[in-house]
Amino acid sequence: MNTQRRFLKTLIFIAIVLGLELIGRIGYLFVHKNLLLKKVPEKMESKISKESPIGEEYTGVIRHIFSHSLIIYPQKASTDIENIDGYKDNMLTVEQFKQIIQQLYENNFILIDAKLLYSLDESGNIYQNKLYLPKGKKPLILSVDDLSYYSYMKNGGFAHKLVLEKDIVKTEVLTPEGNTIITDDGDVVPIVDAFVRKHPDFSLNGAKGIIGLTGFEGILGYRTNWKGERGNIEQQHAVVIADALKKSGWVFASHSFSHNQVFLNG
């Protein structure tokens, strides 16, 4: 009798062990199939590309070009001895920039909105979108740094501010002769705007570029950092220009409030 009981207990123990192993295997297969083998999608089509993909999907390199404000009068910049080295290292002239965008256009580049490239899901995860371009085109992201027309630039042959004329953003410029004029080719923004009007196939859906603003000496040539009524008036003018820029395909980004090293070091 004792022998039979021991044998029965052994069978029960083996059955329990086998049962647990079976449950474990089933659980592993479930997790492996439904979780471990489930990959985060590398690409997720943007809403735009799903609704109206244009041309072909582009999977190559995406280029980025960057510029500061442009020197209109090189001869004036050359006399600004205190800042001439910085101009040589960091700035382009109007004529140089015009040549650059013409060459980019001739080499089949097209301006795109950087926000087309990625999407966020409800959990904040980032996904790469598929990018569709007209056949033969190569994507280009343009960014412009500062665009604040700092006080140190006043003797460097630059524009003084962006202004609005007949709903078109232009530049206010002080000539070497001391005359204030309004031009449509005094900096990156009006030059790109005019080029896209002439060559609409240089822009995907009207995209232009990214403007990385600081704030310590205002924005767009307006001293929004001033206190009191003067500052309020400058802010109102700046808002009008900013709204016009956004409407025409430009987007804004933060360049940090100033160039202070604290923003680099954290």
CSV table of C-alpha atoms in Angstrom, one decimal:
chain,number,residue,atom,x,y,z
A,1,MET,CA,0.0,0.0,0.0
A,2,ASN,CA,2.8,2.4,0.9
A,3,THR,CA,4.6,1.5,-2.3
A,4,GLN,CA,1.4,2.3,-4.3
A,5,ARG,CA,1.0,5.7,-2.6
A,6,ARG,CA,4.6,6.6,-3.2
A,7,PHE,CA,4.2,5.7,-6.9
A,8,LEU,CA,1.0,7.7,-7.1
A,9,LYS,CA,2.6,10.8,-5.6
A,10,THR,CA,5.5,10.4,-8.0
A,11,LEU,CA,3.1,10.4,-11.0
A,12,ILE,CA,1.3,13.5,-9.6
A,13,PHE,CA,4.6,15.3,-9.2
A,14,ILE,CA,5.7,14.4,-12.7
A,15,ALA,CA,2.3,15.6,-14.1
A,16,ILE,CA,2.7,18.9,-12.2
A,17,VAL,CA,6.2,19.4,-13.6
A,18,LEU,CA,5.1,18.6,-17.1
A,19,GLY,CA,2.1,20.9,-16.8
A,20,LEU,CA,4.2,23.7,-15.6
A,21,GLU,CA,6.7,23.2,-18.4
A,22,LEU,CA,3.8,23.1,-20.9
A,23,ILE,CA,2.4,26.4,-19.5
A,24,GLY,CA,5.9,27.9,-19.7
A,25,ARG,CA,6.4,26.9,-23.3
A,26,ILE,CA,3.0,28.3,-24.2
A,27,GLY,CA,3.8,31.5,-22.4
A,28,TYR,CA,7.1,31.8,-24.2
A,29,LEU,CA,5.6,31.3,-27.6
A,30,PHE,CA,3.0,33.9,-26.8
A,31,VAL,CA,5.5,36.5,-25.7
A,32,HIS,CA,8.0,35.6,-28.5
A,33,LYS,CA,5.3,35.9,-31.2
A,34,ASN,CA,3.4,38.9,-29.9
A,35,LEU,CA,6.1,41.0,-28.2
A,36,LEU,CA,9.7,39.9,-29.1
A,37,LEU,CA,9.0,39.6,-32.8
A,38,LYS,CA,7.0,42.7,-32.9
A,39,LYS,CA,9.2,45.4,-34.4
A,40,VAL,CA,8.8,49.2,-34.2
A,41,PRO,CA,8.1,50.3,-37.8
A,42,GLU,CA,11.1,52.0,-39.3
A,43,LYS,CA,9.0,54.2,-41.4
A,44,MET,CA,5.5,55.6,-41.1
A,45,GLU,CA,3.9,57.5,-43.9
A,46,SER,CA,2.9,61.0,-43.1
A,47,LYS,CA,-0.6,62.1,-43.5
A,48,ILE,CA,0.3,64.1,-46.6
A,49,SER,CA,2.1,61.2,-48.3
A,50,LYS,CA,-0.8,58.9,-47.6
A,51,GLU,CA,-3.4,61.3,-49.1
A,52,SER,CA,-1.5,62.6,-52.1
A,53,PRO,CA,2.0,61.1,-52.7
A,54,ILE,CA,3.6,63.1,-55.4
A,55,GLY,CA,6.2,61.5,-57.7
A,56,GLU,CA,8.5,58.8,-56.2
A,57,GLU,CA,9.5,57.8,-52.7
A,58,TYR,CA,12.9,59.2,-51.9
A,59,THR,CA,15.3,57.0,-49.8
A,60,GLY,CA,18.6,58.8,-50.4
A,61,VAL,CA,20.7,61.3,-48.5
A,62,ILE,CA,18.9,64.5,-47.2
A,63,ARG,CA,21.1,67.5,-47.4
A,64,HIS,CA,21.1,70.6,-45.2
A,65,ILE,CA,22.5,74.1,-46.0
A,66,PHE,CA,23.0,76.9,-43.5
A,67,SER,CA,23.6,80.6,-43.7
A,68,HIS,CA,23.8,83.7,-41.5
A,69,SER,CA,22.5,87.1,-42.7
A,70,LEU,CA,24.1,88.1,-46.0
A,71,ILE,CA,26.6,91.0,-46.7
A,72,ILE,CA,25.1,93.4,-49.2
A,73,TYR,CA,28.1,95.7,-49.5
A,74,PRO,CA,31.4,93.8,-49.2
A,75,GLN,CA,33.3,97.1,-49.5
A,76,LYS,CA,31.6,98.4,-46.4
A,77,ALA,CA,32.2,95.1,-44.5
A,78,SER,CA,35.9,95.3,-45.3
A,79,THR,CA,36.2,98.6,-43.4
A,80,ASP,CA,34.6,97.2,-40.2
A,81,ILE,CA,38.0,96.2,-38.8
A,82,GLU,CA,36.7,95.0,-35.5
A,83,ASN,CA,34.5,92.3,-37.1
A,84,ILE,CA,36.1,91.6,-40.5
A,85,ASP,CA,37.6,88.3,-39.5
A,86,GLY,CA,34.2,87.1,-38.2
A,87,TYR,CA,32.6,88.2,-41.5
A,88,LYS,CA,35.1,86.2,-43.5
A,89,ASP,CA,34.7,83.1,-41.4
A,90,ASN,CA,30.9,83.1,-41.0
A,91,MET,CA,29.2,85.2,-43.6
A,92,LEU,CA,28.3,85.0,-47.3
A,93,THR,CA,27.6,87.9,-49.6
A,94,VAL,CA,24.3,88.4,-51.5
A,95,GLU,CA,26.0,87.5,-54.8
A,96,GLN,CA,27.5,84.3,-53.4
A,97,PHE,CA,24.2,83.2,-52.0
A,98,LYS,CA,22.4,83.8,-55.2
A,99,GLN,CA,25.0,81.7,-57.1
A,100,ILE,CA,24.6,78.9,-54.5
A,101,ILE,CA,20.8,78.6,-54.8
A,102,GLN,CA,21.0,78.8,-58.6
A,103,GLN,CA,23.5,75.9,-58.6
A,104,LEU,CA,21.3,73.9,-56.2
A,105,TYR,CA,18.3,74.4,-58.4
A,106,GLU,CA,20.2,73.4,-61.5
A,107,ASN,CA,21.3,70.2,-59.7
A,108,ASN,CA,17.7,69.3,-59.0
A,109,PHE,CA,17.5,70.1,-55.3
A,110,ILE,CA,14.1,71.0,-53.9
A,111,LEU,CA,13.4,72.7,-50.6
A,112,ILE,CA,11.4,70.7,-48.1
A,113,ASP,CA,9.8,71.2,-44.7
A,114,ALA,CA,11.9,69.2,-42.2
A,115,LYS,CA,8.8,68.3,-40.3
A,116,LEU,CA,7.8,66.0,-43.2
A,117,LEU,CA,10.6,63.6,-42.2
A,118,TYR,CA,9.3,62.5,-38.8
A,119,SER,CA,6.2,61.9,-36.8
A,120,LEU,CA,5.4,61.5,-33.1
A,121,ASP,CA,2.9,58.9,-31.9
A,122,GLU,CA,0.7,59.4,-28.8
A,123,SER,CA,3.5,58.0,-26.5
A,124,GLY,CA,6.0,60.4,-27.9
A,125,ASN,CA,7.9,57.9,-29.9
A,126,ILE,CA,9.6,59.2,-33.1
A,127,TYR,CA,9.0,57.6,-36.4
A,128,GLN,CA,10.6,58.2,-39.8
A,129,ASN,CA,8.1,59.1,-42.5
A,130,LYS,CA,8.3,58.2,-46.1
A,131,LEU,CA,9.2,61.1,-48.3
A,132,TYR,CA,7.7,61.6,-51.7
A,133,LEU,CA,9.3,64.0,-54.2
A,134,PRO,CA,8.8,64.8,-57.9
A,135,LYS,CA,10.8,62.5,-60.1
A,136,GLY,CA,14.5,63.3,-60.1
A,137,LYS,CA,14.4,65.8,-57.3
A,138,LYS,CA,16.7,65.7,-54.2
A,139,PRO,CA,15.6,67.1,-50.8
A,140,LEU,CA,17.2,70.1,-49.3
A,141,ILE,CA,16.7,71.7,-45.8
A,142,LEU,CA,17.7,75.4,-45.6
A,143,SER,CA,18.3,77.1,-42.2
A,144,VAL,CA,19.2,80.6,-41.3
A,145,ASP,CA,20.9,81.5,-38.1
A,146,ASP,CA,20.0,84.5,-35.9
A,147,LEU,CA,18.3,86.9,-38.4
A,148,SER,CA,18.3,89.5,-35.6
A,149,TYR,CA,20.5,92.1,-37.2
A,150,TYR,CA,22.6,92.7,-34.1
A,151,SER,CA,24.0,96.1,-33.3
A,152,TYR,CA,27.6,95.0,-34.1
A,153,MET,CA,26.5,94.5,-37.8
A,154,LYS,CA,25.4,98.0,-38.4
A,155,ASN,CA,28.7,98.9,-40.0
A,156,GLY,CA,29.1,95.6,-41.9
A,157,GLY,CA,27.1,96.2,-45.0
A,158,PHE,CA,24.1,94.2,-43.9
A,159,ALA,CA,20.3,94.9,-44.0
A,160,HIS,CA,18.8,96.5,-40.8
A,161,LYS,CA,15.5,94.7,-40.6
A,162,LEU,CA,12.8,92.8,-42.4
A,163,VAL,CA,9.8,94.8,-43.5
A,164,LEU,CA,6.5,94.1,-45.1
A,165,GLU,CA,5.6,95.7,-48.4
A,166,LYS,CA,2.3,94.7,-50.2
A,167,ASP,CA,2.3,91.4,-48.2
A,168,ILE,CA,5.8,90.5,-49.3
A,169,VAL,CA,8.7,90.4,-46.8
A,170,LYS,CA,11.6,92.6,-47.9
A,171,THR,CA,14.7,94.2,-46.4
A,172,GLU,CA,15.3,97.7,-45.1
A,173,VAL,CA,18.9,98.7,-46.0
A,174,LEU,CA,21.1,101.6,-45.3
A,175,THR,CA,23.3,102.3,-48.4
A,176,PRO,CA,26.9,103.4,-48.1
A,177,GLU,CA,25.7,106.8,-49.1
A,178,GLY,CA,23.5,106.9,-46.0
A,179,ASN,CA,20.1,106.4,-47.7
A,180,THR,CA,17.5,104.1,-46.4
A,181,ILE,CA,15.9,101.9,-49.1
A,182,ILE,CA,13.7,98.9,-49.3
A,183,THR,CA,15.0,96.0,-51.4
A,184,ASP,CA,13.8,92.5,-52.3
A,185,ASP,CA,17.3,91.0,-52.3
A,186,GLY,CA,18.9,92.2,-49.0
A,187,ASP,CA,19.0,88.8,-47.2
A,188,VAL,CA,18.3,85.1,-47.4
A,189,VAL,CA,14.5,85.4,-46.9
A,190,PRO,CA,13.5,87.8,-49.7
A,191,ILE,CA,16.1,86.2,-52.1
A,192,VAL,CA,14.6,82.7,-51.5
A,193,ASP,CA,11.0,84.0,-51.7
A,194,ALA,CA,11.7,85.7,-55.0
A,195,PHE,CA,13.5,82.6,-56.4
A,196,VAL,CA,10.7,80.3,-55.5
A,197,ARG,CA,8.2,82.7,-57.1
A,198,LYS,CA,10.2,82.4,-60.3
A,199,HIS,CA,10.9,78.7,-59.9
A,200,PRO,CA,8.1,77.1,-57.9
A,201,ASP,CA,9.6,73.6,-58.6
A,202,PHE,CA,12.4,74.6,-56.2
A,203,SER,CA,10.0,74.2,-53.3
A,204,LEU,CA,7.9,71.2,-52.2
A,205,ASN,CA,4.5,72.5,-51.2
A,206,GLY,CA,5.8,76.0,-50.7
A,207,ALA,CA,8.5,75.1,-48.1
A,208,LYS,CA,11.2,77.7,-47.6
A,209,GLY,CA,13.5,77.2,-44.6
A,210,ILE,CA,14.0,77.3,-40.8
A,211,ILE,CA,14.9,80.5,-39.0
A,212,GLY,CA,16.8,80.0,-35.8
A,213,LEU,CA,16.1,83.0,-33.6
A,214,THR,CA,17.9,84.4,-30.6
A,215,GLY,CA,16.3,87.1,-28.5
A,216,PHE,CA,18.9,89.1,-26.5
A,217,GLU,CA,18.8,91.9,-29.1
A,218,GLY,CA,15.4,91.3,-30.4
A,219,ILE,CA,14.3,89.4,-33.6
A,220,LEU,CA,14.1,90.2,-37.3
A,221,GLY,CA,15.6,93.6,-36.7
A,222,TYR,CA,13.1,94.7,-34.1
A,223,ARG,CA,14.3,95.4,-30.6
A,224,THR,CA,11.7,93.3,-28.9
A,225,ASN,CA,14.1,93.1,-25.9
A,226,TRP,CA,13.5,96.8,-25.0
A,227,LYS,CA,11.4,97.6,-22.0
A,228,GLY,CA,8.2,99.6,-21.8
A,229,GLU,CA,6.2,101.2,-24.7
A,230,ARG,CA,9.1,101.2,-27.1
A,231,GLY,CA,9.5,97.4,-26.7
A,232,ASN,CA,5.8,96.8,-27.0
A,233,ILE,CA,5.7,98.7,-30.4
A,234,GLU,CA,8.8,96.7,-31.6
A,235,GLN,CA,7.1,93.4,-30.6
A,236,GLN,CA,3.9,94.3,-32.5
A,237,HIS,CA,6.0,95.0,-35.7
A,238,ALA,CA,7.9,91.7,-35.2
A,239,VAL,CA,4.7,89.7,-34.9
A,240,VAL,CA,3.4,91.1,-38.2
A,241,ILE,CA,6.7,90.0,-40.0
A,242,ALA,CA,6.7,86.6,-38.2
A,243,ASP,CA,3.1,85.9,-39.3
A,244,ALA,CA,4.0,86.9,-42.9
A,245,LEU,CA,7.0,84.6,-42.9
A,246,LYS,CA,5.0,81.6,-41.6
A,247,LYS,CA,2.4,82.2,-44.1
A,248,SER,CA,5.0,82.2,-46.9
A,249,GLY,CA,6.5,78.9,-45.9
A,250,TRP,CA,9.1,79.7,-43.3
A,251,VAL,CA,9.2,78.0,-39.9
A,252,PHE,CA,10.9,79.1,-36.6
A,253,ALA,CA,13.3,77.3,-34.3
A,254,SER,CA,15.1,78.3,-31.1
A,255,HIS,CA,18.8,79.2,-31.4
A,256,SER,CA,18.8,79.7,-27.6
A,257,PHE,CA,18.2,83.2,-26.2
A,258,SER,CA,21.8,84.3,-26.7
A,259,HIS,CA,25.3,82.9,-27.6
A,260,ASN,CA,26.2,82.7,-23.9
A,261,GLN,CA,28.3,79.6,-23.2
A,262,VAL,CA,25.8,78.5,-20.5
A,263,PHE,CA,23.5,77.4,-23.3
A,264,LEU,CA,26.3,75.1,-24.6
A,265,ASN,CA,27.4,73.7,-21.3
A,266,GLY,CA,23.9,73.1,-19.9
